[in-house]
PDB file of C-alpha atoms in Angstrom:
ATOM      1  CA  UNK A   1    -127.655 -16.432  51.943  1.00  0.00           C
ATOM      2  CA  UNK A   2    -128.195 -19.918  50.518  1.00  0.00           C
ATOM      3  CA  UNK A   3    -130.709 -18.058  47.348  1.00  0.00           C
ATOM      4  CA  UNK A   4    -133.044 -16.129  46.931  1.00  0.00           C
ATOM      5  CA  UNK A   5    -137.057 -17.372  46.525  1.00  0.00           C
ATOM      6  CA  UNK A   6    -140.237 -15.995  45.855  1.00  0.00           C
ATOM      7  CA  UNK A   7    -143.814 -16.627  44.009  1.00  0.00           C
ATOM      8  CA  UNK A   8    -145.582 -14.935  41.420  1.00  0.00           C
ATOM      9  CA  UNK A   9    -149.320 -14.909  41.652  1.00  0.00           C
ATOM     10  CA  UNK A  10    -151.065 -16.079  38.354  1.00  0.00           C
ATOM     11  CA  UNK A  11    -154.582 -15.073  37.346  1.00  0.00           C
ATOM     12  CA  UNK A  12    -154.197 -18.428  34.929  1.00  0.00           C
ATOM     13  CA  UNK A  13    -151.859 -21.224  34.476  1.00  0.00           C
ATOM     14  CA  UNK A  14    -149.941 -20.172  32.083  1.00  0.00           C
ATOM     15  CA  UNK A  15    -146.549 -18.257  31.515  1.00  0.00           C
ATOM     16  CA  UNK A  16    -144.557 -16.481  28.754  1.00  0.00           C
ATOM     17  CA  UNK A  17    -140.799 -17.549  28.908  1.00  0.00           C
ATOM     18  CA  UNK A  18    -139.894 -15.692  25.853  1.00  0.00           C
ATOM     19  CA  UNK A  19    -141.613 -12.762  27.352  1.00  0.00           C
ATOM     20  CA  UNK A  20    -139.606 -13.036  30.256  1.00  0.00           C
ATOM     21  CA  UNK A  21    -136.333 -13.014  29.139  1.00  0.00           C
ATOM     22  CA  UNK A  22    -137.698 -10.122  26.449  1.00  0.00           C
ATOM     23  CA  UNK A  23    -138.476  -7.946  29.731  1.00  0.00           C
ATOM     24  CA  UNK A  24    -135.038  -9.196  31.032  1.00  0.00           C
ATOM     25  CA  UNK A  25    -132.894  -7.746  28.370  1.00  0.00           C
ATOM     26  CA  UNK A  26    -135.172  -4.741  27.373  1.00  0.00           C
ATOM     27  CA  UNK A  27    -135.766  -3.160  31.276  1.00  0.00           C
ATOM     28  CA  UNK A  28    -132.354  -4.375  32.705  1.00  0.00           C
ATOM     29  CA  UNK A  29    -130.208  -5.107  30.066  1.00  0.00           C
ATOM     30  CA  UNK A  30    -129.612  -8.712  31.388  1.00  0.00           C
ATOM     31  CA  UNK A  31    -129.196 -11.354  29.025  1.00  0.00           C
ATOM     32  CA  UNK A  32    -127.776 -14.940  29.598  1.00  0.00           C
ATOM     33  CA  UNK A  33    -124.261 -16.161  29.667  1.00  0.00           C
ATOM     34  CA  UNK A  34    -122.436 -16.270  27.083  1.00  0.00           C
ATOM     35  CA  UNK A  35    -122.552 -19.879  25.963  1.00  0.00           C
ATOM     36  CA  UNK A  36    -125.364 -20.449  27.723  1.00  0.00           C
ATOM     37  CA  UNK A  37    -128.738 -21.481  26.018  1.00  0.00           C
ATOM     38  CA  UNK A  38    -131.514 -21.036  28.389  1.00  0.00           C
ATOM     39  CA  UNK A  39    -133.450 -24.551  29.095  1.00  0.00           C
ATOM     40  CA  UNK A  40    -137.204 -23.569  28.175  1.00  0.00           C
ATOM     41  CA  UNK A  41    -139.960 -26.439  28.785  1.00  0.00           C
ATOM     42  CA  UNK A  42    -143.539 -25.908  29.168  1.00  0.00           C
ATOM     43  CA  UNK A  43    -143.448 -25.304  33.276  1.00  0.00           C
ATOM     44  CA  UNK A  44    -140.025 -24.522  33.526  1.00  0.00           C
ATOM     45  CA  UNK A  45    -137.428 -22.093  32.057  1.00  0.00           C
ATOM     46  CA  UNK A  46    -133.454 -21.935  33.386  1.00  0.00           C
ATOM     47  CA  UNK A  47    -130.331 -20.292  32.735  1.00  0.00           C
ATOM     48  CA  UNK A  48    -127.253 -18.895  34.263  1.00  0.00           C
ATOM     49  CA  UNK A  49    -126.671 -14.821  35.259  1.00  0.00           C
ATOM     50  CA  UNK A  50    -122.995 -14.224  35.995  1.00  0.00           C
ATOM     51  CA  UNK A  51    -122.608 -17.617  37.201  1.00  0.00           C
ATOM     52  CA  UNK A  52    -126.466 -17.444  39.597  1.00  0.00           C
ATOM     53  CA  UNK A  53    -128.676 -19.912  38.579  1.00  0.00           C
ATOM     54  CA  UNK A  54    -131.714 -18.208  37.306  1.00  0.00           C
ATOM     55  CA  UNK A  55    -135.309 -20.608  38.026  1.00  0.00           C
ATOM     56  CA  UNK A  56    -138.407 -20.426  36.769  1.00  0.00           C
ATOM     57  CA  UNK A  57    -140.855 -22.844  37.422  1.00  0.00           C
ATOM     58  CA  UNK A  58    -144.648 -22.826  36.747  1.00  0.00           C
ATOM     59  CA  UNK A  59    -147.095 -24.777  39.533  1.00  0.00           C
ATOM     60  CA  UNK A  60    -150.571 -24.883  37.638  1.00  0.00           C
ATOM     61  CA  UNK A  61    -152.159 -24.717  41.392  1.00  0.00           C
ATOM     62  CA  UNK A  62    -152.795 -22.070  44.155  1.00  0.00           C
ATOM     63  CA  UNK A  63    -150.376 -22.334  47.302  1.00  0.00           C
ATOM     64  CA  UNK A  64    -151.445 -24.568  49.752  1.00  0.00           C
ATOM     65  CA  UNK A  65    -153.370 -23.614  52.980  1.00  0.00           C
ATOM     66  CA  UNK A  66    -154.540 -20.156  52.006  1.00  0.00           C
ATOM     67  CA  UNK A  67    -150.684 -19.143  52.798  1.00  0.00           C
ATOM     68  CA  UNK A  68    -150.193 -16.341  50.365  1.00  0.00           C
ATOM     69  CA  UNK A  69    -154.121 -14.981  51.484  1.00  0.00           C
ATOM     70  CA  UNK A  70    -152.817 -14.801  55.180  1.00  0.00           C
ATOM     71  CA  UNK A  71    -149.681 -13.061  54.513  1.00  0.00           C
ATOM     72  CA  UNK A  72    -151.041 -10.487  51.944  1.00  0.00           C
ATOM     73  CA  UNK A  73    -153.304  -9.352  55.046  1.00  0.00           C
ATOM     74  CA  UNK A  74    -150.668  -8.121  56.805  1.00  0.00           C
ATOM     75  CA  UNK A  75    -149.505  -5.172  53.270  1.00  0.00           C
ATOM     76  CA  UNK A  76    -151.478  -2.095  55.145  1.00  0.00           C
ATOM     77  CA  UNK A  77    -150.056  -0.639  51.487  1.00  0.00           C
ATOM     78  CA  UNK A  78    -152.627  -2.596  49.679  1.00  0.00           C
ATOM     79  CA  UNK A  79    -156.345  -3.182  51.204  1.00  0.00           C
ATOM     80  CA  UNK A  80    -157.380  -5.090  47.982  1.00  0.00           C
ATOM     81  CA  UNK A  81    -154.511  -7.297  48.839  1.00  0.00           C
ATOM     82  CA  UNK A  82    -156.589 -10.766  50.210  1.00  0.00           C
ATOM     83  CA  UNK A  83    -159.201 -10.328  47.678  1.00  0.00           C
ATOM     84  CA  UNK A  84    -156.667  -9.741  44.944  1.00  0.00           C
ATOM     85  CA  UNK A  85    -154.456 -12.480  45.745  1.00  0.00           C
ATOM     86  CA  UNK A  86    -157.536 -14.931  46.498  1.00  0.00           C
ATOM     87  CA  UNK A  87    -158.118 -15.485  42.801  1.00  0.00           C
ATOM     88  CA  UNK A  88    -154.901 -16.549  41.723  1.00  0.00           C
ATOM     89  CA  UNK A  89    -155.036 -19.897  40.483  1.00  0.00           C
ATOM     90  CA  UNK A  90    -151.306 -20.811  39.551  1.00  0.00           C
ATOM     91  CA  UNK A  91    -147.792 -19.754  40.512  1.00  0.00           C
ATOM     92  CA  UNK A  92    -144.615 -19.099  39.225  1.00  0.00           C
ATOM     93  CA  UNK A  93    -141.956 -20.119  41.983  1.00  0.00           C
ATOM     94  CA  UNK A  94    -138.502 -18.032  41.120  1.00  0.00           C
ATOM     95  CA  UNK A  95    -135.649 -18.730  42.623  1.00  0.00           C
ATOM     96  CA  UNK A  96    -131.632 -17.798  42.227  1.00  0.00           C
ATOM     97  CA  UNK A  97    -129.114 -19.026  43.896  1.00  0.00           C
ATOM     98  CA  UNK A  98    -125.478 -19.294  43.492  1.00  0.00           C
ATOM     99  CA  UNK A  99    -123.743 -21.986  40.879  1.00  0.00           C
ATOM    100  CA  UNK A 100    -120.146 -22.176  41.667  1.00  0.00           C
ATOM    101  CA  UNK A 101    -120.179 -18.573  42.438  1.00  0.00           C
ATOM    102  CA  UNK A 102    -119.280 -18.499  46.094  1.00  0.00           C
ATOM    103  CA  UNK A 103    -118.335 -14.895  45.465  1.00  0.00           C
ATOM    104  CA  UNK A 104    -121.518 -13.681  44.880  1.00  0.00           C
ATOM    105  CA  UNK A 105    -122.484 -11.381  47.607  1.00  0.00           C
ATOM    106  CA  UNK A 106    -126.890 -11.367  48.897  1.00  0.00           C
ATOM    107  CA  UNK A 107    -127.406  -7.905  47.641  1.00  0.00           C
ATOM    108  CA  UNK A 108    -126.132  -9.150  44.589  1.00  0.00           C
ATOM    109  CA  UNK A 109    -128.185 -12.689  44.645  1.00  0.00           C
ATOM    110  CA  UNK A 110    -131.287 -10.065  45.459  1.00  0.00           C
ATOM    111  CA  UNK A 111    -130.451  -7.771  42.923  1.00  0.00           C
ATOM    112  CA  UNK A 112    -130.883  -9.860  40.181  1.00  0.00           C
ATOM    113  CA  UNK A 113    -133.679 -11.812  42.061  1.00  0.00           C
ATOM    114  CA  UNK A 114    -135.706  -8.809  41.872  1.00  0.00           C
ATOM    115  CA  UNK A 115    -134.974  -7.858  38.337  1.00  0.00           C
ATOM    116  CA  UNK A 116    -136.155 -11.119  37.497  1.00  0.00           C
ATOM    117  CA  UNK A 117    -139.282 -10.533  39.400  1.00  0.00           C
ATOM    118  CA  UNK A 118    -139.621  -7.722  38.106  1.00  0.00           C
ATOM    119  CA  UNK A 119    -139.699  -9.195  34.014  1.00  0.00           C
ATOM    120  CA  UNK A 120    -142.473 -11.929  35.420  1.00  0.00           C
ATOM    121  CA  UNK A 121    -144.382  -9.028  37.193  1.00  0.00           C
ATOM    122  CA  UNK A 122    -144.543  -7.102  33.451  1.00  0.00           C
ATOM    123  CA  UNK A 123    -147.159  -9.873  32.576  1.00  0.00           C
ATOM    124  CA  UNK A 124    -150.303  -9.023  33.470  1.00  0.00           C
ATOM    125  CA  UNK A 125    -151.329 -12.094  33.941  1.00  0.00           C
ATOM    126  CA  UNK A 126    -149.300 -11.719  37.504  1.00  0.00           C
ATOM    127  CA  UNK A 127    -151.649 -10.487  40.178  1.00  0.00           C
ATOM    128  CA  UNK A 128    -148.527 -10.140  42.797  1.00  0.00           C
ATOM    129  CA  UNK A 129    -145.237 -11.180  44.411  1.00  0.00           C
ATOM    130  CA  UNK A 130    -145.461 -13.669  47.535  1.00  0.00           C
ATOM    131  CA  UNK A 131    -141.369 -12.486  49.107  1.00  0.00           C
ATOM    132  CA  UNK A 132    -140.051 -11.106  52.755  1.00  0.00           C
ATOM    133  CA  UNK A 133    -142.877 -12.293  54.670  1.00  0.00           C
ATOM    134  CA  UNK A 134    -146.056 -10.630  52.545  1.00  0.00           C
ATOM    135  CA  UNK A 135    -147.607 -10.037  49.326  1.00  0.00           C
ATOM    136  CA  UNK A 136    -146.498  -6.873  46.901  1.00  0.00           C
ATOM    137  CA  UNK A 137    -149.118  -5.773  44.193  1.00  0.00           C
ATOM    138  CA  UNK A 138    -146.844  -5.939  40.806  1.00  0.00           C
ATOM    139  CA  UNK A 139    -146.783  -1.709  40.293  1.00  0.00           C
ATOM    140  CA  UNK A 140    -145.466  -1.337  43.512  1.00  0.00           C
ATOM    141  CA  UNK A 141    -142.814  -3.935  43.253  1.00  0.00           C
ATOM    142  CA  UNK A 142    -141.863  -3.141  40.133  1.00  0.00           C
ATOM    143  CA  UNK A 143    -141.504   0.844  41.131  1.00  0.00           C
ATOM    144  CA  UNK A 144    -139.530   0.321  44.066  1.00  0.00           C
ATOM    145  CA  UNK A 145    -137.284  -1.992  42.326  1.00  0.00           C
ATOM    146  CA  UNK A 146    -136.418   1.146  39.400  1.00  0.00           C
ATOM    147  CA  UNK A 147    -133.992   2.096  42.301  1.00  0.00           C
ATOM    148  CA  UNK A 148    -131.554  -0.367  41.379  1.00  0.00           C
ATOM    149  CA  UNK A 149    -131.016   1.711  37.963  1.00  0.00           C
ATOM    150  CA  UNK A 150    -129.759   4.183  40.660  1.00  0.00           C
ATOM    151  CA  UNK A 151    -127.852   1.241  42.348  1.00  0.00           C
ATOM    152  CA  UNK A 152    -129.990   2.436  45.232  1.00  0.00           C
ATOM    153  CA  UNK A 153    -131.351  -0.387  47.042  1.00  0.00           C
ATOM    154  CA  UNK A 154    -135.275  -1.179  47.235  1.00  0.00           C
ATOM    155  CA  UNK A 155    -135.450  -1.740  50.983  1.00  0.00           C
ATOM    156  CA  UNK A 156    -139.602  -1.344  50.838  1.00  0.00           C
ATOM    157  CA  UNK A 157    -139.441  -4.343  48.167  1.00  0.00           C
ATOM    158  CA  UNK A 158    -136.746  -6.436  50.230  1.00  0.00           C
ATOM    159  CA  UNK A 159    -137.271  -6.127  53.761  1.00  0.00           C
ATOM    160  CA  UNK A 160    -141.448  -5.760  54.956  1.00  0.00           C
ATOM    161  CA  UNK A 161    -141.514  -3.763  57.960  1.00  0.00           C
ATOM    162  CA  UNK A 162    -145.004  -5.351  60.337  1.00  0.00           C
ATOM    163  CA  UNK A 163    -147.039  -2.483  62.094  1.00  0.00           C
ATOM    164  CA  UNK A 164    -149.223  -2.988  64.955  1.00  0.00           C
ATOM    165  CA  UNK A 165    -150.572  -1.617  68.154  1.00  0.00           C
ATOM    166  CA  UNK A 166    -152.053  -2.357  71.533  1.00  0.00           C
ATOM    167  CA  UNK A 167    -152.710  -0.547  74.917  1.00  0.00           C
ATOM    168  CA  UNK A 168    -149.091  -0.551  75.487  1.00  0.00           C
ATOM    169  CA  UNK A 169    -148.153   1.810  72.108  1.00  0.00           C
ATOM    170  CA  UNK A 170    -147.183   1.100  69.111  1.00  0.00           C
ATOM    171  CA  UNK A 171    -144.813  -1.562  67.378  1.00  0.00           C
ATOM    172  CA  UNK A 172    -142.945  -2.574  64.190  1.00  0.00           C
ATOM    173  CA  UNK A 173    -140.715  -5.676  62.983  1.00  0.00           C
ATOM    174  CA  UNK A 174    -138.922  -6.559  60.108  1.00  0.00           C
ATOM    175  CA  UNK A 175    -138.995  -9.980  58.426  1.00  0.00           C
ATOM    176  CA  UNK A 176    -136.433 -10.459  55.655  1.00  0.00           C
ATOM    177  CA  UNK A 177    -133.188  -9.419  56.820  1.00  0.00           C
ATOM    178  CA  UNK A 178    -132.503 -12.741  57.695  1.00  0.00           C
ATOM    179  CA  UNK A 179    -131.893 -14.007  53.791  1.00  0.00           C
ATOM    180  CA  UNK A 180    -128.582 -10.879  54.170  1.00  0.00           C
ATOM    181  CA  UNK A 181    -127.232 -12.394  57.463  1.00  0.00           C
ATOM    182  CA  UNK A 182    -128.541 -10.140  59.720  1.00  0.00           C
ATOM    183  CA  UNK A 183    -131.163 -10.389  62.167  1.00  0.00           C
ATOM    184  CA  UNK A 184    -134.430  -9.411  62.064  1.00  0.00           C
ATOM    185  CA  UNK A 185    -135.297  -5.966  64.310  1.00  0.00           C
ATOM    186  CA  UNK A 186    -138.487  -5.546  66.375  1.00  0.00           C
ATOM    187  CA  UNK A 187    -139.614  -2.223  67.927  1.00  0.00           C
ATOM    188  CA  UNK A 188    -142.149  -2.894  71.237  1.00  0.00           C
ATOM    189  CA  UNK A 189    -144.494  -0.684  72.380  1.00  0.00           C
ATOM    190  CA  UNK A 190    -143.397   2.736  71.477  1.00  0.00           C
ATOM    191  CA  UNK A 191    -145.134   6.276  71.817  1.00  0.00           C
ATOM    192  CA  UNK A 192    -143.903   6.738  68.395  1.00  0.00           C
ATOM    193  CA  UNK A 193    -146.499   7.341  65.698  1.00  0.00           C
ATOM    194  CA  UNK A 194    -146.240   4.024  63.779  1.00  0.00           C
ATOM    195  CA  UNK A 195    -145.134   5.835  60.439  1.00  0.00           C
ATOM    196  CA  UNK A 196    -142.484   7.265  62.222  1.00  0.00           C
ATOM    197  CA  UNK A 197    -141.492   3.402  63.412  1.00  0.00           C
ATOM    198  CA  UNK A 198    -141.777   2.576  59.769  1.00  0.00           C
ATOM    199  CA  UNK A 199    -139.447   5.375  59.010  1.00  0.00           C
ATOM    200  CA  UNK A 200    -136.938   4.420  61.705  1.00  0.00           C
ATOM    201  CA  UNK A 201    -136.662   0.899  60.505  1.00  0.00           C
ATOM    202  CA  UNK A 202    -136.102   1.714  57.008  1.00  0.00           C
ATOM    203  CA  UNK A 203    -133.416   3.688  57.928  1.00  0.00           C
ATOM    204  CA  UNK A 204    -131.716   1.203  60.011  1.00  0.00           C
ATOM    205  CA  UNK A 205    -132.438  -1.678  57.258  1.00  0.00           C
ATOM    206  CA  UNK A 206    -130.689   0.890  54.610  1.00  0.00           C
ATOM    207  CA  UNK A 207    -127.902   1.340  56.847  1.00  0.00           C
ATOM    208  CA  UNK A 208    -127.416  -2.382  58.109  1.00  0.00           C
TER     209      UNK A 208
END
């Protein structure tokens, strides 16, 4: 896993950085290096987490080609999902990745991705997260992600499991455990109720 990447859906072009790294240090307890003064600008803030590069980068435009409207479609979690995400009008692209840290490990580079997430989400200027192949509304994100208090990963936030059905039965696939070197897992046609698919797959993502 060469970093991590997502986008934050803005209701306006605008973002807090102070607020940001106040959400940091209050919900996680994750402050900057030592030494290290983050690099704030007016679309940009950086700084370094236990040697990961931590980006933030304001784009004062929607994404392109109605891409995050055609992948919230697919969160059965959310109906309001298209018409939520259809009036963003900025985004905040996050990324980490590491910085001569070859030791750092993807559920590590993920953990602290989503925490990150997470302190943009507490703005509620954000109308959602655009990661693993769909778009999250920022309560649910942000809930699923309290598991890593318990150091119990957020599988729901990390890896989207697809549902959908035909003549045939039932299937399911996963898109996002690619980005922790393994590969993705599709289900075809199954008699299986397609909760109990969704189950299944969480259970094997867990596990893998």
């Amino acid at each position: 896993m060469r970093h991590a990447q997502g986008f934050i859906l803005l209701k306006e072009k605008r973002y807090d950085p102070a607020r940001i790294l106040d959400a940091l240090q209050r919900d996680w307890g994750i402050v900057p290096d030592s030494g290290d003064t983050p690099t704030v600008a007016e679309d940009s803030l950086m700084f370094n987490v236990n040697g990961l590069l931590c980006s933030i980068a304001l784009m004062p435009a929607p994404l392109p080609n109605n891409e995050a409207e055609q992948n919230a479609a697919f969160n059965y979690f959310w109906p309001e999902a298209v018409a939520t995400v259809r009036q963003h009008q900025a985004h905040l692209l996050v990324v980490v990745m590491p910085l001569g840290n070859d030791a750092a490990t993807p559920i590590t580079m993920m953990s602290l991705y989503s925490k990150l997430v997470c302190a943009c989400l507490a703005d509620d200027n954000a109308l959602g997260i655009y990661t693993s192949g769909t778009v999250f509304a920022p309560d649910f994100y942000r809930d699923v992600c309290s598991s890593l208090h318990e150091n119990e990963l957020p599988i729901p936030a990390w890896i989207f499991i697809g549902l959908y059905g035909s003549e045939e039965g039932s299937s399911a696939y996963t898109i996002g455990l690619e980005q922790f070197n393994k590969m993705e897992l599709e289900i075809l046609n199954s008699e299986h109720e397609p909760a109990d698919l969704h189950a299944f797959l969480c259970n094997i993502c867990d596990y893998l």
